[in-house]
Amino acid sequence: MAMETILAYPTRKHASATRAAATGLLHVEPNQAEVCPGPILTARQVAVTVLRDLLPPGVDVLWFSEFSALTEPLGMNERALRTTLFRLAQQGVVQGIRIGKRSAYRLAIAPDWQRSPDKEAAWSGAWCVAIRLRGRAPPARRAACEANLVAAGFRPVAAGVLLRPQFGACPVHAILERHRMQDATLVLTAEQPPTPGNRSVLDMVSDCWQLGPLMSDYQELSRRCEEFLACPMSNHLSGGAEGEFVKGALLLHEWQTLLSRDPALPAQLLPAQWPKEQAAALIGELRSRVAQGAFVRGVLAPARNRRPPSSGAGLSG
């Protein structure tokens, strides 16, 4: 399987190195890292971030030329973009549209922030408990099953015992079946809602789900978003609209990274003043500013009167 292209946070000073990133890891000099702190992005993440977060209202499809112009400041050249879009189309993440000799792309599914959120059901205080029975399965299969359970929101609270709030759809039986662990695992339902004055459940949740670091990261992201929103466009990094676009894209990607780490626990199990809601509001403001900013408007302006349609014939790459 081909290694995925890795791209680092670029600046105009390092433009030539950025273009070289299409075939491997982009080296970030220490002085660049100080000026432009940020995560390392894969080509897939760059492409999805642009389609998901960086298009203004009413635009959900990009001509390839527009896509290339928006991803170039983030470290992608045309060759890397074509390869990435081909793979994403094969995986059903994006849809390709062929119009004459031109190609356009959009996300296959509307971004989460554009969809109406489901009404959150109240948590009843029930827990799903998975108890591994000794000697019933090979160690490798047990480890793989436990890793999948952890990815689905379970956490180990004792040797061979994993716990998850019974909240929304619980995939435990599907995971056990996939790993042939049905006969090696006992699944029970328990009930112990947190009560005022009793911190045992909340303390256990904070420890097992490691909410402290996630809480700090949400607060840090909020601080950086506030700095971004308070900063005039001309002061952003390499200057002007493109610098604002790049920094905003990196912050939006960091938000998605935090969401992937968030166990999405019921509100009753979260610490007081959980900072996710504040971070989400700031990210919404940031997304609107960047997507409607001068850099994006400048890229999209030439095709204002001939935008690609929102749907079309499927394209393999």
PDB file of C-alpha atoms in Angstrom:
ATOM      1  CA  MET A   1       0.000   0.000   0.000  1.00  0.00           C
ATOM      2  CA  ALA A   2       1.400   3.408  -0.925  1.00  0.00           C
ATOM      3  CA  MET A   3       2.470   5.682   1.884  1.00  0.00           C
ATOM      4  CA  GLU A   4       0.198   8.696   2.190  1.00  0.00           C
ATOM      5  CA  THR A   5       1.678  12.066   1.388  1.00  0.00           C
ATOM      6  CA  ILE A   6       2.578  14.050   4.487  1.00  0.00           C
ATOM      7  CA  LEU A   7       2.484  17.830   4.465  1.00  0.00           C
ATOM      8  CA  ALA A   8       3.627  20.259   7.129  1.00  0.00           C
ATOM      9  CA  TYR A   9       2.464  23.752   7.913  1.00  0.00           C
ATOM     10  CA  PRO A  10       4.097  25.929   5.200  1.00  0.00           C
ATOM     11  CA  THR A  11       5.089  29.555   4.834  1.00  0.00           C
ATOM     12  CA  ARG A  12       5.856  31.522   1.689  1.00  0.00           C
ATOM     13  CA  LYS A  13       9.520  31.544   2.745  1.00  0.00           C
ATOM     14  CA  HIS A  14       9.524  27.758   2.440  1.00  0.00           C
ATOM     15  CA  ALA A  15       7.411  27.543  -0.733  1.00  0.00           C
ATOM     16  CA  SER A  16       9.944  25.473  -2.666  1.00  0.00           C
ATOM     17  CA  ALA A  17      10.189  22.951   0.161  1.00  0.00           C
ATOM     18  CA  THR A  18       6.408  22.889   0.374  1.00  0.00           C
ATOM     19  CA  ARG A  19       6.115  21.846  -3.252  1.00  0.00           C
ATOM     20  CA  ALA A  20       8.626  19.056  -2.597  1.00  0.00           C
ATOM     21  CA  ALA A  21       6.280  17.672   0.059  1.00  0.00           C
ATOM     22  CA  ALA A  22       4.244  15.854  -2.578  1.00  0.00           C
ATOM     23  CA  THR A  23       6.513  12.842  -2.302  1.00  0.00           C
ATOM     24  CA  GLY A  24       7.263  12.628   1.396  1.00  0.00           C
ATOM     25  CA  LEU A  25       7.696  14.350   4.726  1.00  0.00           C
ATOM     26  CA  LEU A  26       8.222  18.083   4.554  1.00  0.00           C
ATOM     27  CA  HIS A  27      11.068  19.098   6.852  1.00  0.00           C
ATOM     28  CA  VAL A  28      10.199  22.011   9.127  1.00  0.00           C
ATOM     29  CA  GLU A  29      13.137  24.115  10.231  1.00  0.00           C
ATOM     30  CA  PRO A  30      13.220  24.999  13.962  1.00  0.00           C
ATOM     31  CA  ASN A  31      12.785  28.721  13.262  1.00  0.00           C
ATOM     32  CA  GLN A  32       9.775  27.972  11.026  1.00  0.00           C
ATOM     33  CA  ALA A  33       8.174  25.863  13.735  1.00  0.00           C
ATOM     34  CA  GLU A  34       8.470  28.787  16.141  1.00  0.00           C
ATOM     35  CA  VAL A  35       6.814  31.173  13.705  1.00  0.00           C
ATOM     36  CA  CYS A  36       4.177  28.743  12.464  1.00  0.00           C
ATOM     37  CA  PRO A  37       3.342  26.179  15.140  1.00  0.00           C
ATOM     38  CA  GLY A  38       0.818  23.671  13.886  1.00  0.00           C
ATOM     39  CA  PRO A  39       0.139  20.022  13.180  1.00  0.00           C
ATOM     40  CA  ILE A  40       1.522  17.984  10.340  1.00  0.00           C
ATOM     41  CA  LEU A  41      -1.236  17.293   7.824  1.00  0.00           C
ATOM     42  CA  THR A  42      -1.638  14.449   5.395  1.00  0.00           C
ATOM     43  CA  ALA A  43      -2.728  15.189   1.852  1.00  0.00           C
ATOM     44  CA  ARG A  44      -6.082  13.589   2.655  1.00  0.00           C
ATOM     45  CA  GLN A  45      -6.580  15.909   5.628  1.00  0.00           C
ATOM     46  CA  VAL A  46      -5.755  18.982   3.565  1.00  0.00           C
ATOM     47  CA  ALA A  47      -8.247  18.057   0.842  1.00  0.00           C
ATOM     48  CA  VAL A  48     -11.052  17.187   3.263  1.00  0.00           C
ATOM     49  CA  THR A  49     -10.459  20.302   5.389  1.00  0.00           C
ATOM     50  CA  VAL A  50     -10.819  22.532   2.340  1.00  0.00           C
ATOM     51  CA  LEU A  51     -14.077  20.900   1.212  1.00  0.00           C
ATOM     52  CA  ARG A  52     -15.523  20.575   4.708  1.00  0.00           C
ATOM     53  CA  ASP A  53     -14.615  23.886   6.317  1.00  0.00           C
ATOM     54  CA  LEU A  54     -13.234  26.449   3.905  1.00  0.00           C
ATOM     55  CA  LEU A  55     -15.969  27.070   1.322  1.00  0.00           C
ATOM     56  CA  PRO A  56     -18.385  30.015   1.622  1.00  0.00           C
ATOM     57  CA  PRO A  57     -22.169  29.581   1.879  1.00  0.00           C
ATOM     58  CA  GLY A  58     -23.720  28.384  -1.354  1.00  0.00           C
ATOM     59  CA  VAL A  59     -20.504  26.767  -2.626  1.00  0.00           C
ATOM     60  CA  ASP A  60     -20.074  23.038  -2.095  1.00  0.00           C
ATOM     61  CA  VAL A  61     -18.276  22.070  -5.323  1.00  0.00           C
ATOM     62  CA  LEU A  62     -14.841  23.126  -6.565  1.00  0.00           C
ATOM     63  CA  TRP A  63     -13.325  23.054  -9.998  1.00  0.00           C
ATOM     64  CA  PHE A  64     -10.012  21.240  -9.877  1.00  0.00           C
ATOM     65  CA  SER A  65      -8.185  24.498 -10.645  1.00  0.00           C
ATOM     66  CA  GLU A  66      -9.860  26.156  -7.648  1.00  0.00           C
ATOM     67  CA  PHE A  67      -9.074  23.154  -5.468  1.00  0.00           C
ATOM     68  CA  SER A  68      -5.439  23.385  -6.508  1.00  0.00           C
ATOM     69  CA  ALA A  69      -5.272  27.109  -5.725  1.00  0.00           C
ATOM     70  CA  LEU A  70      -6.776  26.585  -2.258  1.00  0.00           C
ATOM     71  CA  THR A  71      -4.551  23.654  -1.326  1.00  0.00           C
ATOM     72  CA  GLU A  72      -1.263  25.036  -2.684  1.00  0.00           C
ATOM     73  CA  PRO A  73      -0.700  27.349   0.338  1.00  0.00           C
ATOM     74  CA  LEU A  74      -1.263  24.277   2.541  1.00  0.00           C
ATOM     75  CA  GLY A  75       1.571  22.399   0.877  1.00  0.00           C
ATOM     76  CA  MET A  76      -0.009  20.437  -1.987  1.00  0.00           C
ATOM     77  CA  ASN A  77       0.995  20.478  -5.629  1.00  0.00           C
ATOM     78  CA  GLU A  78      -1.307  19.391  -8.476  1.00  0.00           C
ATOM     79  CA  ARG A  79       0.129  15.898  -8.707  1.00  0.00           C
ATOM     80  CA  ALA A  80      -0.421  15.206  -5.009  1.00  0.00           C
ATOM     81  CA  LEU A  81      -3.932  16.664  -5.211  1.00  0.00           C
ATOM     82  CA  ARG A  82      -4.935  14.529  -8.207  1.00  0.00           C
ATOM     83  CA  THR A  83      -3.685  11.370  -6.490  1.00  0.00           C
ATOM     84  CA  THR A  84      -5.443  12.269  -3.245  1.00  0.00           C
ATOM     85  CA  LEU A  85      -8.763  13.067  -4.924  1.00  0.00           C
ATOM     86  CA  PHE A  86      -8.604   9.837  -6.917  1.00  0.00           C
ATOM     87  CA  ARG A  87      -8.213   7.833  -3.695  1.00  0.00           C
ATOM     88  CA  LEU A  88     -10.877   9.804  -1.837  1.00  0.00           C
ATOM     89  CA  ALA A  89     -13.315   9.238  -4.705  1.00  0.00           C
ATOM     90  CA  GLN A  90     -12.594   5.494  -4.653  1.00  0.00           C
ATOM     91  CA  GLN A  91     -13.250   5.470  -0.901  1.00  0.00           C
ATOM     92  CA  GLY A  92     -16.543   7.334  -1.293  1.00  0.00           C
ATOM     93  CA  VAL A  93     -15.354  10.377   0.661  1.00  0.00           C
ATOM     94  CA  VAL A  94     -15.673  12.783  -2.272  1.00  0.00           C
ATOM     95  CA  GLN A  95     -17.733  12.762  -5.430  1.00  0.00           C
ATOM     96  CA  GLY A  96     -16.211  13.699  -8.766  1.00  0.00           C
ATOM     97  CA  ILE A  97     -18.114  15.504 -11.518  1.00  0.00           C
ATOM     98  CA  ARG A  98     -16.990  15.557 -15.146  1.00  0.00           C
ATOM     99  CA  ILE A  99     -18.171  18.523 -17.197  1.00  0.00           C
ATOM    100  CA  GLY A 100     -16.700  18.384 -20.675  1.00  0.00           C
ATOM    101  CA  LYS A 101     -12.966  18.193 -20.142  1.00  0.00           C
ATOM    102  CA  ARG A 102     -13.115  19.743 -16.684  1.00  0.00           C
ATOM    103  CA  SER A 103     -13.381  18.032 -13.307  1.00  0.00           C
ATOM    104  CA  ALA A 104     -15.014  19.226 -10.100  1.00  0.00           C
ATOM    105  CA  TYR A 105     -15.256  17.708  -6.633  1.00  0.00           C
ATOM    106  CA  ARG A 106     -17.408  17.888  -3.527  1.00  0.00           C
ATOM    107  CA  LEU A 107     -17.814  15.946  -0.282  1.00  0.00           C
ATOM    108  CA  ALA A 108     -20.030  12.885  -0.629  1.00  0.00           C
ATOM    109  CA  ILE A 109     -21.768  13.679   2.689  1.00  0.00           C
ATOM    110  CA  ALA A 110     -22.551  17.150   4.016  1.00  0.00           C
ATOM    111  CA  PRO A 111     -20.221  18.253   6.836  1.00  0.00           C
ATOM    112  CA  ASP A 112     -21.452  17.682  10.396  1.00  0.00           C
ATOM    113  CA  TRP A 113     -21.696  21.408  11.101  1.00  0.00           C
ATOM    114  CA  GLN A 114     -24.088  21.854   8.139  1.00  0.00           C
ATOM    115  CA  ARG A 115     -26.484  19.129   9.297  1.00  0.00           C
ATOM    116  CA  SER A 116     -29.185  19.612  11.881  1.00  0.00           C
ATOM    117  CA  PRO A 117     -27.959  18.001  15.094  1.00  0.00           C
ATOM    118  CA  ASP A 118     -29.896  15.075  16.476  1.00  0.00           C
ATOM    119  CA  LYS A 119     -31.740  15.800  19.674  1.00  0.00           C
ATOM    120  CA  GLU A 120     -29.580  14.472  22.473  1.00  0.00           C
ATOM    121  CA  ALA A 121     -31.359  11.856  24.553  1.00  0.00           C
ATOM    122  CA  ALA A 122     -31.067  12.146  28.313  1.00  0.00           C
ATOM    123  CA  TRP A 123     -28.705   9.654  29.897  1.00  0.00           C
ATOM    124  CA  SER A 124     -30.499   7.254  32.222  1.00  0.00           C
ATOM    125  CA  GLY A 125     -27.480   6.426  34.368  1.00  0.00           C
ATOM    126  CA  ALA A 126     -27.020   3.000  32.761  1.00  0.00           C
ATOM    127  CA  TRP A 127     -23.622   1.556  31.849  1.00  0.00           C
ATOM    128  CA  CYS A 128     -22.622  -1.155  29.430  1.00  0.00           C
ATOM    129  CA  VAL A 129     -20.040  -3.454  31.035  1.00  0.00           C
ATOM    130  CA  ALA A 130     -17.907  -5.870  29.007  1.00  0.00           C
ATOM    131  CA  ILE A 131     -16.114  -8.526  31.085  1.00  0.00           C
ATOM    132  CA  ARG A 132     -13.503 -10.652  29.385  1.00  0.00           C
ATOM    133  CA  LEU A 133     -13.624 -14.309  30.452  1.00  0.00           C
ATOM    134  CA  ARG A 134     -10.227 -15.891  31.069  1.00  0.00           C
ATOM    135  CA  GLY A 135      -8.713 -18.350  28.654  1.00  0.00           C
ATOM    136  CA  ARG A 136     -11.477 -18.158  26.062  1.00  0.00           C
ATOM    137  CA  ALA A 137      -9.577 -16.475  23.177  1.00  0.00           C
ATOM    138  CA  PRO A 138      -6.008 -16.013  21.873  1.00  0.00           C
ATOM    139  CA  PRO A 139      -4.160 -12.930  23.206  1.00  0.00           C
ATOM    140  CA  ALA A 140      -3.897 -11.268  19.771  1.00  0.00           C
ATOM    141  CA  ARG A 141      -7.634 -11.525  19.189  1.00  0.00           C
ATOM    142  CA  ARG A 142      -8.379 -10.229  22.695  1.00  0.00           C
ATOM    143  CA  ALA A 143      -6.080  -7.253  22.168  1.00  0.00           C
ATOM    144  CA  ALA A 144      -7.619  -6.367  18.798  1.00  0.00           C
ATOM    145  CA  CYS A 145     -11.119  -6.598  20.228  1.00  0.00           C
ATOM    146  CA  GLU A 146     -10.224  -4.436  23.215  1.00  0.00           C
ATOM    147  CA  ALA A 147      -8.671  -1.812  20.928  1.00  0.00           C
ATOM    148  CA  ASN A 148     -11.921  -1.657  18.938  1.00  0.00           C
ATOM    149  CA  LEU A 149     -13.966  -1.365  22.114  1.00  0.00           C
ATOM    150  CA  VAL A 150     -11.793   1.521  23.316  1.00  0.00           C
ATOM    151  CA  ALA A 151     -12.254   3.227  19.935  1.00  0.00           C
ATOM    152  CA  ALA A 152     -16.015   2.846  20.437  1.00  0.00           C
ATOM    153  CA  GLY A 153     -15.914   4.663  23.791  1.00  0.00           C
ATOM    154  CA  PHE A 154     -15.220   1.863  26.290  1.00  0.00           C
ATOM    155  CA  ARG A 155     -12.493   2.270  28.893  1.00  0.00           C
ATOM    156  CA  PRO A 156     -10.814  -0.354  31.120  1.00  0.00           C
ATOM    157  CA  VAL A 157     -11.660   0.125  34.794  1.00  0.00           C
ATOM    158  CA  ALA A 158     -10.091  -3.141  36.026  1.00  0.00           C
ATOM    159  CA  ALA A 159      -8.265  -6.108  34.526  1.00  0.00           C
ATOM    160  CA  GLY A 160     -10.522  -7.519  31.791  1.00  0.00           C
ATOM    161  CA  VAL A 161     -13.403  -5.106  32.586  1.00  0.00           C
ATOM    162  CA  LEU A 162     -14.402  -2.315  30.195  1.00  0.00           C
ATOM    163  CA  LEU A 163     -17.097   0.267  30.797  1.00  0.00           C
ATOM    164  CA  ARG A 164     -19.091   2.661  28.638  1.00  0.00           C
ATOM    165  CA  PRO A 165     -22.123   4.869  29.373  1.00  0.00           C
ATOM    166  CA  GLN A 166     -25.221   3.326  27.812  1.00  0.00           C
ATOM    167  CA  PHE A 167     -25.806   6.365  25.636  1.00  0.00           C
ATOM    168  CA  GLY A 168     -27.036   6.232  22.066  1.00  0.00           C
ATOM    169  CA  ALA A 169     -26.240   3.237  19.893  1.00  0.00           C
ATOM    170  CA  CYS A 170     -23.844   0.826  21.600  1.00  0.00           C
ATOM    171  CA  PRO A 171     -21.762  -1.219  19.120  1.00  0.00           C
ATOM    172  CA  VAL A 172     -20.464  -3.770  21.630  1.00  0.00           C
ATOM    173  CA  HIS A 173     -22.155  -6.851  20.133  1.00  0.00           C
ATOM    174  CA  ALA A 174     -21.084  -5.979  16.587  1.00  0.00           C
ATOM    175  CA  ILE A 175     -17.478  -5.571  17.755  1.00  0.00           C
ATOM    176  CA  LEU A 176     -17.500  -8.855  19.663  1.00  0.00           C
ATOM    177  CA  GLU A 177     -18.949 -10.656  16.643  1.00  0.00           C
ATOM    178  CA  ARG A 178     -16.374  -9.133  14.307  1.00  0.00           C
ATOM    179  CA  HIS A 179     -13.555 -10.471  16.485  1.00  0.00           C
ATOM    180  CA  ARG A 180     -15.290 -13.769  17.319  1.00  0.00           C
ATOM    181  CA  MET A 181     -15.294 -12.851  21.007  1.00  0.00           C
ATOM    182  CA  GLN A 182     -18.999 -13.404  21.783  1.00  0.00           C
ATOM    183  CA  ASP A 183     -18.293 -16.539  23.802  1.00  0.00           C
ATOM    184  CA  ALA A 184     -15.297 -14.996  25.549  1.00  0.00           C
ATOM    185  CA  THR A 185     -16.991 -11.825  26.804  1.00  0.00           C
ATOM    186  CA  LEU A 186     -19.834 -11.254  29.223  1.00  0.00           C
ATOM    187  CA  VAL A 187     -21.897  -8.118  28.490  1.00  0.00           C
ATOM    188  CA  LEU A 188     -23.930  -6.668  31.359  1.00  0.00           C
ATOM    189  CA  THR A 189     -25.914  -3.525  32.055  1.00  0.00           C
ATOM    190  CA  ALA A 190     -25.298  -1.691  35.323  1.00  0.00           C
ATOM    191  CA  GLU A 191     -26.768   1.461  36.803  1.00  0.00           C
ATOM    192  CA  GLN A 192     -24.928   4.000  38.925  1.00  0.00           C
ATOM    193  CA  PRO A 193     -25.754   7.586  37.983  1.00  0.00           C
ATOM    194  CA  PRO A 194     -23.664  10.343  39.585  1.00  0.00           C
ATOM    195  CA  THR A 195     -25.416  11.897  42.560  1.00  0.00           C
ATOM    196  CA  PRO A 196     -24.795  15.279  44.218  1.00  0.00           C
ATOM    197  CA  GLY A 197     -22.008  15.051  46.757  1.00  0.00           C
ATOM    198  CA  ASN A 198     -20.738  11.704  45.429  1.00  0.00           C
ATOM    199  CA  ARG A 199     -17.732  12.256  43.190  1.00  0.00           C
ATOM    200  CA  SER A 200     -16.682   8.619  42.807  1.00  0.00           C
ATOM    201  CA  VAL A 201     -18.303   8.201  39.382  1.00  0.00           C
ATOM    202  CA  LEU A 202     -17.126  11.583  38.078  1.00  0.00           C
ATOM    203  CA  ASP A 203     -13.580  10.982  39.305  1.00  0.00           C
ATOM    204  CA  MET A 204     -13.534   7.541  37.682  1.00  0.00           C
ATOM    205  CA  VAL A 205     -14.754   8.989  34.381  1.00  0.00           C
ATOM    206  CA  SER A 206     -12.183  11.797  34.460  1.00  0.00           C
ATOM    207  CA  ASP A 207      -9.361   9.319  35.077  1.00  0.00           C
ATOM    208  CA  CYS A 208     -10.422   6.573  32.681  1.00  0.00           C
ATOM    209  CA  TRP A 209     -11.381   8.876  29.814  1.00  0.00           C
ATOM    210  CA  GLN A 210      -8.486  11.284  30.492  1.00  0.00           C
ATOM    211  CA  LEU A 211     -10.715  14.338  30.359  1.00  0.00           C
ATOM    212  CA  GLY A 212      -8.126  16.626  31.951  1.00  0.00           C
ATOM    213  CA  PRO A 213      -5.789  16.821  28.930  1.00  0.00           C
ATOM    214  CA  LEU A 214      -8.723  17.113  26.522  1.00  0.00           C
ATOM    215  CA  MET A 215     -10.199  19.917  28.620  1.00  0.00           C
ATOM    216  CA  SER A 216      -6.872  21.772  28.537  1.00  0.00           C
ATOM    217  CA  ASP A 217      -6.607  21.308  24.771  1.00  0.00           C
ATOM    218  CA  TYR A 218     -10.112  22.711  24.211  1.00  0.00           C
ATOM    219  CA  GLN A 219      -9.192  25.727  26.344  1.00  0.00           C
ATOM    220  CA  GLU A 220      -5.930  26.229  24.455  1.00  0.00           C
ATOM    221  CA  LEU A 221      -7.709  26.008  21.100  1.00  0.00           C
ATOM    222  CA  SER A 222     -10.258  28.565  22.306  1.00  0.00           C
ATOM    223  CA  ARG A 223      -7.440  30.905  23.317  1.00  0.00           C
ATOM    224  CA  ARG A 224      -5.786  30.595  19.911  1.00  0.00           C
ATOM    225  CA  CYS A 225      -9.104  31.101  18.104  1.00  0.00           C
ATOM    226  CA  GLU A 226      -9.747  34.260  20.123  1.00  0.00           C
ATOM    227  CA  GLU A 227      -6.291  35.549  19.156  1.00  0.00           C
ATOM    228  CA  PHE A 228      -6.991  34.729  15.516  1.00  0.00           C
ATOM    229  CA  LEU A 229     -10.365  36.488  15.497  1.00  0.00           C
ATOM    230  CA  ALA A 230      -8.932  39.553  17.249  1.00  0.00           C
ATOM    231  CA  CYS A 231      -6.014  39.851  14.826  1.00  0.00           C
ATOM    232  CA  PRO A 232      -6.299  42.109  11.757  1.00  0.00           C
ATOM    233  CA  MET A 233      -5.925  40.180   8.510  1.00  0.00           C
ATOM    234  CA  SER A 234      -2.694  41.969   7.594  1.00  0.00           C
ATOM    235  CA  ASN A 235      -0.961  40.697  10.734  1.00  0.00           C
ATOM    236  CA  HIS A 236      -1.423  36.972  10.036  1.00  0.00           C
ATOM    237  CA  LEU A 237       1.903  35.178   9.648  1.00  0.00           C
ATOM    238  CA  SER A 238       3.179  35.604   6.089  1.00  0.00           C
ATOM    239  CA  GLY A 239       0.818  38.570   5.732  1.00  0.00           C
ATOM    240  CA  GLY A 240      -2.518  39.301   4.221  1.00  0.00           C
ATOM    241  CA  ALA A 241      -5.313  37.073   3.104  1.00  0.00           C
ATOM    242  CA  GLU A 242      -3.258  33.960   2.334  1.00  0.00           C
ATOM    243  CA  GLY A 243      -1.621  33.950   5.758  1.00  0.00           C
ATOM    244  CA  GLU A 244      -5.018  34.222   7.428  1.00  0.00           C
ATOM    245  CA  PHE A 245      -6.339  31.380   5.270  1.00  0.00           C
ATOM    246  CA  VAL A 246      -3.459  29.050   6.153  1.00  0.00           C
ATOM    247  CA  LYS A 247      -3.581  29.712   9.889  1.00  0.00           C
ATOM    248  CA  GLY A 248      -7.370  29.362   9.942  1.00  0.00           C
ATOM    249  CA  ALA A 249      -7.197  26.059   8.073  1.00  0.00           C
ATOM    250  CA  LEU A 250      -4.739  24.683  10.619  1.00  0.00           C
ATOM    251  CA  LEU A 251      -6.956  25.708  13.536  1.00  0.00           C
ATOM    252  CA  LEU A 252      -9.970  24.081  11.888  1.00  0.00           C
ATOM    253  CA  HIS A 253      -7.977  20.880  11.449  1.00  0.00           C
ATOM    254  CA  GLU A 254      -6.954  20.957  15.115  1.00  0.00           C
ATOM    255  CA  TRP A 255     -10.633  21.237  16.039  1.00  0.00           C
ATOM    256  CA  GLN A 256     -11.382  18.082  14.067  1.00  0.00           C
ATOM    257  CA  THR A 257      -8.472  16.337  15.810  1.00  0.00           C
ATOM    258  CA  LEU A 258      -9.947  17.220  19.211  1.00  0.00           C
ATOM    259  CA  LEU A 259     -13.371  15.971  18.132  1.00  0.00           C
ATOM    260  CA  SER A 260     -11.810  12.631  17.167  1.00  0.00           C
ATOM    261  CA  ARG A 261     -10.388  12.348  20.707  1.00  0.00           C
ATOM    262  CA  ASP A 262     -13.589  13.462  22.436  1.00  0.00           C
ATOM    263  CA  PRO A 263     -15.450  10.454  23.896  1.00  0.00           C
ATOM    264  CA  ALA A 264     -18.776  12.333  23.553  1.00  0.00           C
ATOM    265  CA  LEU A 265     -19.851  11.490  27.071  1.00  0.00           C
ATOM    266  CA  PRO A 266     -23.249  12.468  28.493  1.00  0.00           C
ATOM    267  CA  ALA A 267     -23.321  15.949  30.003  1.00  0.00           C
ATOM    268  CA  GLN A 268     -23.890  14.490  33.491  1.00  0.00           C
ATOM    269  CA  LEU A 269     -20.460  12.854  33.366  1.00  0.00           C
ATOM    270  CA  LEU A 270     -18.492  15.892  32.214  1.00  0.00           C
ATOM    271  CA  PRO A 271     -16.713  18.355  34.506  1.00  0.00           C
ATOM    272  CA  ALA A 272     -18.445  21.624  35.288  1.00  0.00           C
ATOM    273  CA  GLN A 273     -17.828  24.301  32.657  1.00  0.00           C
ATOM    274  CA  TRP A 274     -16.740  21.768  30.041  1.00  0.00           C
ATOM    275  CA  PRO A 275     -15.038  23.998  27.416  1.00  0.00           C
ATOM    276  CA  LYS A 276     -16.144  22.230  24.235  1.00  0.00           C
ATOM    277  CA  GLU A 277     -19.195  24.451  23.693  1.00  0.00           C
ATOM    278  CA  GLN A 278     -17.147  27.643  23.885  1.00  0.00           C
ATOM    279  CA  ALA A 279     -14.555  26.208  21.499  1.00  0.00           C
ATOM    280  CA  ALA A 280     -17.302  25.164  19.070  1.00  0.00           C
ATOM    281  CA  ALA A 281     -18.746  28.695  19.026  1.00  0.00           C
ATOM    282  CA  LEU A 282     -15.334  30.233  18.324  1.00  0.00           C
ATOM    283  CA  ILE A 283     -14.623  27.679  15.604  1.00  0.00           C
ATOM    284  CA  GLY A 284     -17.926  28.613  13.978  1.00  0.00           C
ATOM    285  CA  GLU A 285     -16.877  32.275  13.885  1.00  0.00           C
ATOM    286  CA  LEU A 286     -13.440  31.365  12.586  1.00  0.00           C
ATOM    287  CA  ARG A 287     -14.855  29.094   9.872  1.00  0.00           C
ATOM    288  CA  SER A 288     -17.169  31.845   8.657  1.00  0.00           C
ATOM    289  CA  ARG A 289     -14.362  34.431   8.575  1.00  0.00           C
ATOM    290  CA  VAL A 290     -11.905  32.224   6.686  1.00  0.00           C
ATOM    291  CA  ALA A 291     -14.426  30.734   4.247  1.00  0.00           C
ATOM    292  CA  GLN A 292     -15.703  34.202   3.344  1.00  0.00           C
ATOM    293  CA  GLY A 293     -12.287  35.824   3.500  1.00  0.00           C
ATOM    294  CA  ALA A 294     -10.426  37.636   0.770  1.00  0.00           C
ATOM    295  CA  PHE A 295      -8.209  34.692  -0.205  1.00  0.00           C
ATOM    296  CA  VAL A 296     -11.103  32.287  -0.830  1.00  0.00           C
ATOM    297  CA  ARG A 297     -13.127  34.992  -2.589  1.00  0.00           C
ATOM    298  CA  GLY A 298     -10.171  35.729  -4.827  1.00  0.00           C
ATOM    299  CA  VAL A 299      -9.765  32.070  -5.812  1.00  0.00           C
ATOM    300  CA  LEU A 300     -13.472  31.588  -6.528  1.00  0.00           C
ATOM    301  CA  ALA A 301     -14.134  34.947  -8.234  1.00  0.00           C
ATOM    302  CA  PRO A 302     -13.098  33.994 -11.814  1.00  0.00           C
ATOM    303  CA  ALA A 303     -15.758  31.244 -11.949  1.00  0.00           C
ATOM    304  CA  ARG A 304     -18.471  33.245 -10.190  1.00  0.00           C
ATOM    305  CA  ASN A 305     -20.875  33.009 -13.149  1.00  0.00           C
ATOM    306  CA  ARG A 306     -19.973  29.472 -14.216  1.00  0.00           C
ATOM    307  CA  ARG A 307     -19.793  27.430 -11.070  1.00  0.00           C
ATOM    308  CA  PRO A 308     -20.002  23.631 -11.420  1.00  0.00           C
ATOM    309  CA  PRO A 309     -23.366  22.090 -10.515  1.00  0.00           C
ATOM    310  CA  SER A 310     -23.891  20.536  -7.106  1.00  0.00           C
ATOM    311  CA  SER A 311     -24.298  17.061  -8.572  1.00  0.00           C
ATOM    312  CA  GLY A 312     -23.252  15.251 -11.716  1.00  0.00           C
ATOM    313  CA  ALA A 313     -22.024  12.049 -13.263  1.00  0.00           C
ATOM    314  CA  GLY A 314     -19.739  10.006 -11.053  1.00  0.00           C
ATOM    315  CA  LEU A 315     -16.033  10.282 -11.679  1.00  0.00           C
ATOM    316  CA  SER A 316     -13.502   7.722 -10.590  1.00  0.00           C
ATOM    317  CA  GLY A 317     -10.696  10.165  -9.975  1.00  0.00           C
TER     318      GLY A 317
END
